[in-house]
mmCIF file of C-alpha atoms in Angstrom:
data_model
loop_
_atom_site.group_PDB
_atom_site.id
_atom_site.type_symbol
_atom_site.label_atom_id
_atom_site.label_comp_id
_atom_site.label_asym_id
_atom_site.label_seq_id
_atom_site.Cartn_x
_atom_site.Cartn_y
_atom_site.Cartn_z
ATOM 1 C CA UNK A 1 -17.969 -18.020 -12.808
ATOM 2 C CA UNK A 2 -20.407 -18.110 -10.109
ATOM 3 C CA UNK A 3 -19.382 -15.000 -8.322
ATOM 4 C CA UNK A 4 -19.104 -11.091 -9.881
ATOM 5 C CA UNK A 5 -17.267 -8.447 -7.857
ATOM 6 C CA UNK A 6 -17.788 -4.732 -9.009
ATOM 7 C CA UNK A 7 -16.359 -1.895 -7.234
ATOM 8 C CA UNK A 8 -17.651 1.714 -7.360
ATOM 9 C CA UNK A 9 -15.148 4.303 -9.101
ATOM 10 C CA UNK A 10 -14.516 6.498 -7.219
ATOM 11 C CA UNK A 11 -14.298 10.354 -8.956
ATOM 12 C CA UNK A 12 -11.935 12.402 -5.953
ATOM 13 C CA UNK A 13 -8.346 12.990 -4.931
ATOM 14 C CA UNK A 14 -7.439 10.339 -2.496
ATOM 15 C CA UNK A 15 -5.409 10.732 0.945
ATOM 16 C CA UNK A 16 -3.150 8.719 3.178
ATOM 17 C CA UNK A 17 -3.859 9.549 7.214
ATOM 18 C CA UNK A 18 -1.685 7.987 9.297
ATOM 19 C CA UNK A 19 -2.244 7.295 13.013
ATOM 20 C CA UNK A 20 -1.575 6.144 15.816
ATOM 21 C CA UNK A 21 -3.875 4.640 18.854
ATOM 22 C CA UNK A 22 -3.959 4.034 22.056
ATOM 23 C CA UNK A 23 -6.401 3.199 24.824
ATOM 24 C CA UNK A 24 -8.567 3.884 22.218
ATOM 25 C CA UNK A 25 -7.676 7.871 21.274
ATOM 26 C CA UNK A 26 -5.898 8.500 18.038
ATOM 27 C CA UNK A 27 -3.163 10.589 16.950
ATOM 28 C CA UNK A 28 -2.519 11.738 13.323
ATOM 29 C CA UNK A 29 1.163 11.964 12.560
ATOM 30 C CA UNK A 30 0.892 12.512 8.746
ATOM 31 C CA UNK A 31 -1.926 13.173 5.894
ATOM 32 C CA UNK A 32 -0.268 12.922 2.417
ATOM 33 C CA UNK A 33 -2.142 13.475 -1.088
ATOM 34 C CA UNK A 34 -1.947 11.574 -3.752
ATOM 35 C CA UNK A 35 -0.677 13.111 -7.650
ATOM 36 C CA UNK A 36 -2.597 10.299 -10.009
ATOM 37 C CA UNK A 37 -1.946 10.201 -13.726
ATOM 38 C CA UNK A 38 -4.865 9.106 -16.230
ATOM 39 C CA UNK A 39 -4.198 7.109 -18.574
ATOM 40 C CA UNK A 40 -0.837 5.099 -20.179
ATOM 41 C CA UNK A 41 0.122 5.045 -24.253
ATOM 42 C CA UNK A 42 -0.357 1.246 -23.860
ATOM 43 C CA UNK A 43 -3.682 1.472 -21.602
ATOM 44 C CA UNK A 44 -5.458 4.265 -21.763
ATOM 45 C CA UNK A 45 -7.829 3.563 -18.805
ATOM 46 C CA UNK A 46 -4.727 2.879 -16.915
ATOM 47 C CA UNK A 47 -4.896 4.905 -13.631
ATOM 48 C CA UNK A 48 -1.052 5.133 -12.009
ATOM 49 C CA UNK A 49 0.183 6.906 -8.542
ATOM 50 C CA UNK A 50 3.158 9.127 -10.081
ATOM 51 C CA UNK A 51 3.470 9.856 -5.954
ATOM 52 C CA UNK A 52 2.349 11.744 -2.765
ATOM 53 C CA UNK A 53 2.806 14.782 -0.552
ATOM 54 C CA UNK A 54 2.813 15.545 2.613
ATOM 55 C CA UNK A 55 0.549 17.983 3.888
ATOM 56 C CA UNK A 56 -0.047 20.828 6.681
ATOM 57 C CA UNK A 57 -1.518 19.145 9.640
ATOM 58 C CA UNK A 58 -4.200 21.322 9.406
ATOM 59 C CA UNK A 59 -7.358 22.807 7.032
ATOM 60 C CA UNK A 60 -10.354 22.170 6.110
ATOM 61 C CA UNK A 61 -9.844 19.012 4.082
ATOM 62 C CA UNK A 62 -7.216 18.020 6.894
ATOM 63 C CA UNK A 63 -9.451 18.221 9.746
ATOM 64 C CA UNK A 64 -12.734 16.485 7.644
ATOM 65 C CA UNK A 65 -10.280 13.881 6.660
ATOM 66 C CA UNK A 66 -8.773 12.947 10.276
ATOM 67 C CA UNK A 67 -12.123 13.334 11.798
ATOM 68 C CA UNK A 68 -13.669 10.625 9.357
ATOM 69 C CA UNK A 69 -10.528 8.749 9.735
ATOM 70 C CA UNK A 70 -11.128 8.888 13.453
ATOM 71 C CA UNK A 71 -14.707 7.488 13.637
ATOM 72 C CA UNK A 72 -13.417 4.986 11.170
ATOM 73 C CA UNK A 73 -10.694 3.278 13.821
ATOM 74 C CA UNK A 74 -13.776 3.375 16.263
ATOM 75 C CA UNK A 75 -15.950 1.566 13.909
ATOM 76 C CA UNK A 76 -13.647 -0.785 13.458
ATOM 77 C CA UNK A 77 -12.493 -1.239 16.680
ATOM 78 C CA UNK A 78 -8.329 -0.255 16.629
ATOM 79 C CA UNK A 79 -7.290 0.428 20.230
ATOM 80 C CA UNK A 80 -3.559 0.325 19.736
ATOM 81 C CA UNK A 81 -0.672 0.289 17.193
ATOM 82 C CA UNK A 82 -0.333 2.480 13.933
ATOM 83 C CA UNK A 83 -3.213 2.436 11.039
ATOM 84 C CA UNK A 84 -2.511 3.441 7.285
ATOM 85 C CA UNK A 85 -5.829 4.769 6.214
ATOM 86 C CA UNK A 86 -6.720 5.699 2.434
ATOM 87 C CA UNK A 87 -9.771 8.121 1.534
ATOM 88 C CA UNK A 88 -11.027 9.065 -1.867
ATOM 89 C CA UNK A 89 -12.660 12.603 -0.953
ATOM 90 C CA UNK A 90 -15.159 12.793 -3.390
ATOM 91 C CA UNK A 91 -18.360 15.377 -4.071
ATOM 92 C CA UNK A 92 -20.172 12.880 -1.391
ATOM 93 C CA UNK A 93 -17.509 13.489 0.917
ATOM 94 C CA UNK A 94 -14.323 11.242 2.377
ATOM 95 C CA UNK A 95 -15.341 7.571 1.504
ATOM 96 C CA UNK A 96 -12.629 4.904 2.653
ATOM 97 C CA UNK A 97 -10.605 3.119 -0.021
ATOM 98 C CA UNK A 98 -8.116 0.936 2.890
ATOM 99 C CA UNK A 99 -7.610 0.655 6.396
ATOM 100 C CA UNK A 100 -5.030 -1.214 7.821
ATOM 101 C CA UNK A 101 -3.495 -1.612 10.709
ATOM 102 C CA UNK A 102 -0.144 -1.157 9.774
ATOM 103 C CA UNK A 103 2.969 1.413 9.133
ATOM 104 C CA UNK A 104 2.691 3.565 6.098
ATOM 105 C CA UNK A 105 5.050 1.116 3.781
ATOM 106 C CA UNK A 106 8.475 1.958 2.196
ATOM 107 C CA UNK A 107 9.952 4.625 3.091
ATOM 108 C CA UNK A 108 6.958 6.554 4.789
ATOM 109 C CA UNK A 109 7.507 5.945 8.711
ATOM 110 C CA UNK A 110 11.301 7.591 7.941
ATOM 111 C CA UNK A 111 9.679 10.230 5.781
ATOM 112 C CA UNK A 112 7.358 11.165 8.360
ATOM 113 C CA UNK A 113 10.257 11.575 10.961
ATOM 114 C CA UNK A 114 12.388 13.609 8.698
ATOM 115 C CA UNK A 115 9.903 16.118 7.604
ATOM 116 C CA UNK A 116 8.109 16.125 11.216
ATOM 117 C CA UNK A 117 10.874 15.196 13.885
ATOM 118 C CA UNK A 118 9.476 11.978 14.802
ATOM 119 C CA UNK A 119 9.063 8.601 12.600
ATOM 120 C CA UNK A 120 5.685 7.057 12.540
ATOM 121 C CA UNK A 121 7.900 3.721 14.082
ATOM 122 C CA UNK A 122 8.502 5.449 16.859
ATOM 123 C CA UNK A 123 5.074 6.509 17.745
ATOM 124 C CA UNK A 124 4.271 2.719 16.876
ATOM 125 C CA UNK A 125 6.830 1.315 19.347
ATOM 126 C CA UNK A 126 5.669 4.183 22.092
ATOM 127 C CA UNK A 127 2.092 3.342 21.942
ATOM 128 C CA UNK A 128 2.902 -0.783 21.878
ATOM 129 C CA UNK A 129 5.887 -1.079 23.459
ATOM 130 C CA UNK A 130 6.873 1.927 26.053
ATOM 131 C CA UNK A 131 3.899 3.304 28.141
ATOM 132 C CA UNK A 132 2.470 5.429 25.440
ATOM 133 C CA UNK A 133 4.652 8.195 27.290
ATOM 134 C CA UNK A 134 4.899 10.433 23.859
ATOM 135 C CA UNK A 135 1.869 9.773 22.945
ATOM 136 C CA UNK A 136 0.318 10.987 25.899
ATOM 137 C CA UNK A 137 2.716 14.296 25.620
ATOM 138 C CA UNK A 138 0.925 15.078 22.411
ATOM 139 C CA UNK A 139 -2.697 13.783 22.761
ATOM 140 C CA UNK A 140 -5.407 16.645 23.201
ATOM 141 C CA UNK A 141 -8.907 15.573 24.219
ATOM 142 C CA UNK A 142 -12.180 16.923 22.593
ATOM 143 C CA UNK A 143 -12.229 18.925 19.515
ATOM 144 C CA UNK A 144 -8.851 20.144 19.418
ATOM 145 C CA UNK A 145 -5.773 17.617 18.249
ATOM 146 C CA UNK A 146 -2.272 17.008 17.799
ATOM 147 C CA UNK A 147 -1.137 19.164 14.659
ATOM 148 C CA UNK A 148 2.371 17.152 13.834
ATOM 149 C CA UNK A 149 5.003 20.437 12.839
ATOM 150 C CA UNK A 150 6.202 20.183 9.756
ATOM 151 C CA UNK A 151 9.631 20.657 9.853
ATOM 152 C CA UNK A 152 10.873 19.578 5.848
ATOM 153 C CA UNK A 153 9.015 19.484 3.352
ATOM 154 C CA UNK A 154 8.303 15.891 1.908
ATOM 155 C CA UNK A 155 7.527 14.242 -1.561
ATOM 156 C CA UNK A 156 7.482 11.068 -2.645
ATOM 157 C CA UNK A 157 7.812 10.277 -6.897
ATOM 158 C CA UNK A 158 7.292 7.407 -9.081
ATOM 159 C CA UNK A 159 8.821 7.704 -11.989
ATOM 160 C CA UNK A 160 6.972 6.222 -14.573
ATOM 161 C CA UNK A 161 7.808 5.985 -18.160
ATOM 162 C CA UNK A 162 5.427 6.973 -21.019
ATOM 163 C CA UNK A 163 6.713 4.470 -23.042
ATOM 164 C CA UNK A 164 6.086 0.185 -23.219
ATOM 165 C CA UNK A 165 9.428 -1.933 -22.395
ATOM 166 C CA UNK A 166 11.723 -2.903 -19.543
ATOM 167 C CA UNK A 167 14.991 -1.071 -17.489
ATOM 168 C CA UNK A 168 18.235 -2.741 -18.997
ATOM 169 C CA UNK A 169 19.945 -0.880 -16.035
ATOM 170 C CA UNK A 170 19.042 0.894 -12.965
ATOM 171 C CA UNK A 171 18.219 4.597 -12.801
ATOM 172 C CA UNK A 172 19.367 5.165 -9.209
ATOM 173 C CA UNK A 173 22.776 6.813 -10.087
ATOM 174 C CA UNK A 174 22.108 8.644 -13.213
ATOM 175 C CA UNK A 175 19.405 9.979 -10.235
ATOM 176 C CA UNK A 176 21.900 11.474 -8.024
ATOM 177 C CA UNK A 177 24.737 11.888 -10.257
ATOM 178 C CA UNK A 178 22.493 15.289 -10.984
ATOM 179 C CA UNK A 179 23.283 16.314 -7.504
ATOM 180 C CA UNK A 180 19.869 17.176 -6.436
ATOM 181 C CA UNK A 181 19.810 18.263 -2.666
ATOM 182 C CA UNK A 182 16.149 17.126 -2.148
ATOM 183 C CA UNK A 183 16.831 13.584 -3.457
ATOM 184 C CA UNK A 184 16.931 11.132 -0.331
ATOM 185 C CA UNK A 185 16.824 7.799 -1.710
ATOM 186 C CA UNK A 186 15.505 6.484 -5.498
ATOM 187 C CA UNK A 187 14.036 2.562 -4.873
ATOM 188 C CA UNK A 188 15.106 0.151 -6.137
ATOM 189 C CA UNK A 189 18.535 1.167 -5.918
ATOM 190 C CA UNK A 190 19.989 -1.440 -8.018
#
């Protein structure tokens, strides 16, 4: 091997800002937080996403993250369409883990509309598609932005098990056969 590839840990609790741009101006329409577990029975340096929140639109961490996010989509030049931005916020600050110019995946653009009022698909296919007409309604120039209402509350889970081995079935209706009124959908849903 010819060619070594490290990568810095990075010790923080990491975000998800999604946004949407056009003309150049930028629109956050959801910052979610990450819940991390350390460490697996089977691999102990095993780091795993058990799932994420969605947050307020605003505070302190909320406006230093969509800020950075912000100058990052200027740096790297995204004019139009929806981004999917991930940022470790560590003791040095926000550093960026991903950017891509893309809609959150799974079921995130439909989360975002349920708990907000408006899916993240919709702001895509307004800014690309449709004149940009909502995104204009909600776009606030200098220092002040768009604070996206919060209308339910949202979390996504992955259920992990603590123990080695493989599903011999699916989980999905043992899920909602407990009736829980905050369960939406389990994936996969075989």
């Amino acid at each position: 091997v010819n060619v070594l590839v490290l990568q810095e840990f990075l010790a923080g609790t990491e975000y998800i800002v999604d946004t949407v741009s056009h003309g150049g101006r930028h629109l956050c329409v959801a910052i979610w937080v990450y819940t991390k577990r350390k460490g697996l029975p089977w691999n102990p340096s095993a780091i795993l996403s058990e799932g994420n929140r969605l947050l307020p639109p605003d505070g302190e961490i909320q406006d230093t993250l969509t800020s950075y996010v912000f100058s990052v989509l200027d740096a790297v030049g995204l004019k139009y369409g929806p981004c999917h931005t991930e940022v470790m916020f560590t003791a040095r600050g926000p550093i960026l883990v991903e950017v891509n110019c893309r809609l959150h995946g799974l079921q995130g653009p439909h989360l975002i509309g349920m708990a907000t009022g408006t899916s993240k698909a919709t702001y895509a296919v307004d800014a690309l598609a449709c004149g940009a007409k909502l995104f204009n309604e909600h776009y606030k120039e200098g220092p002040q932005r768009f604070l996206y209402p919060v209308q339910k509350h949202v979390v996504q889970m992955v259920l992990i098990c603590g123990t080695q081995g493989f599903l011999t079935r699916g989980i999905a209706n043992s899920v909602y056969a407990l009736k829980l009124p905050s369960v939406y959908k389990v994936l996969p849903a075989y």
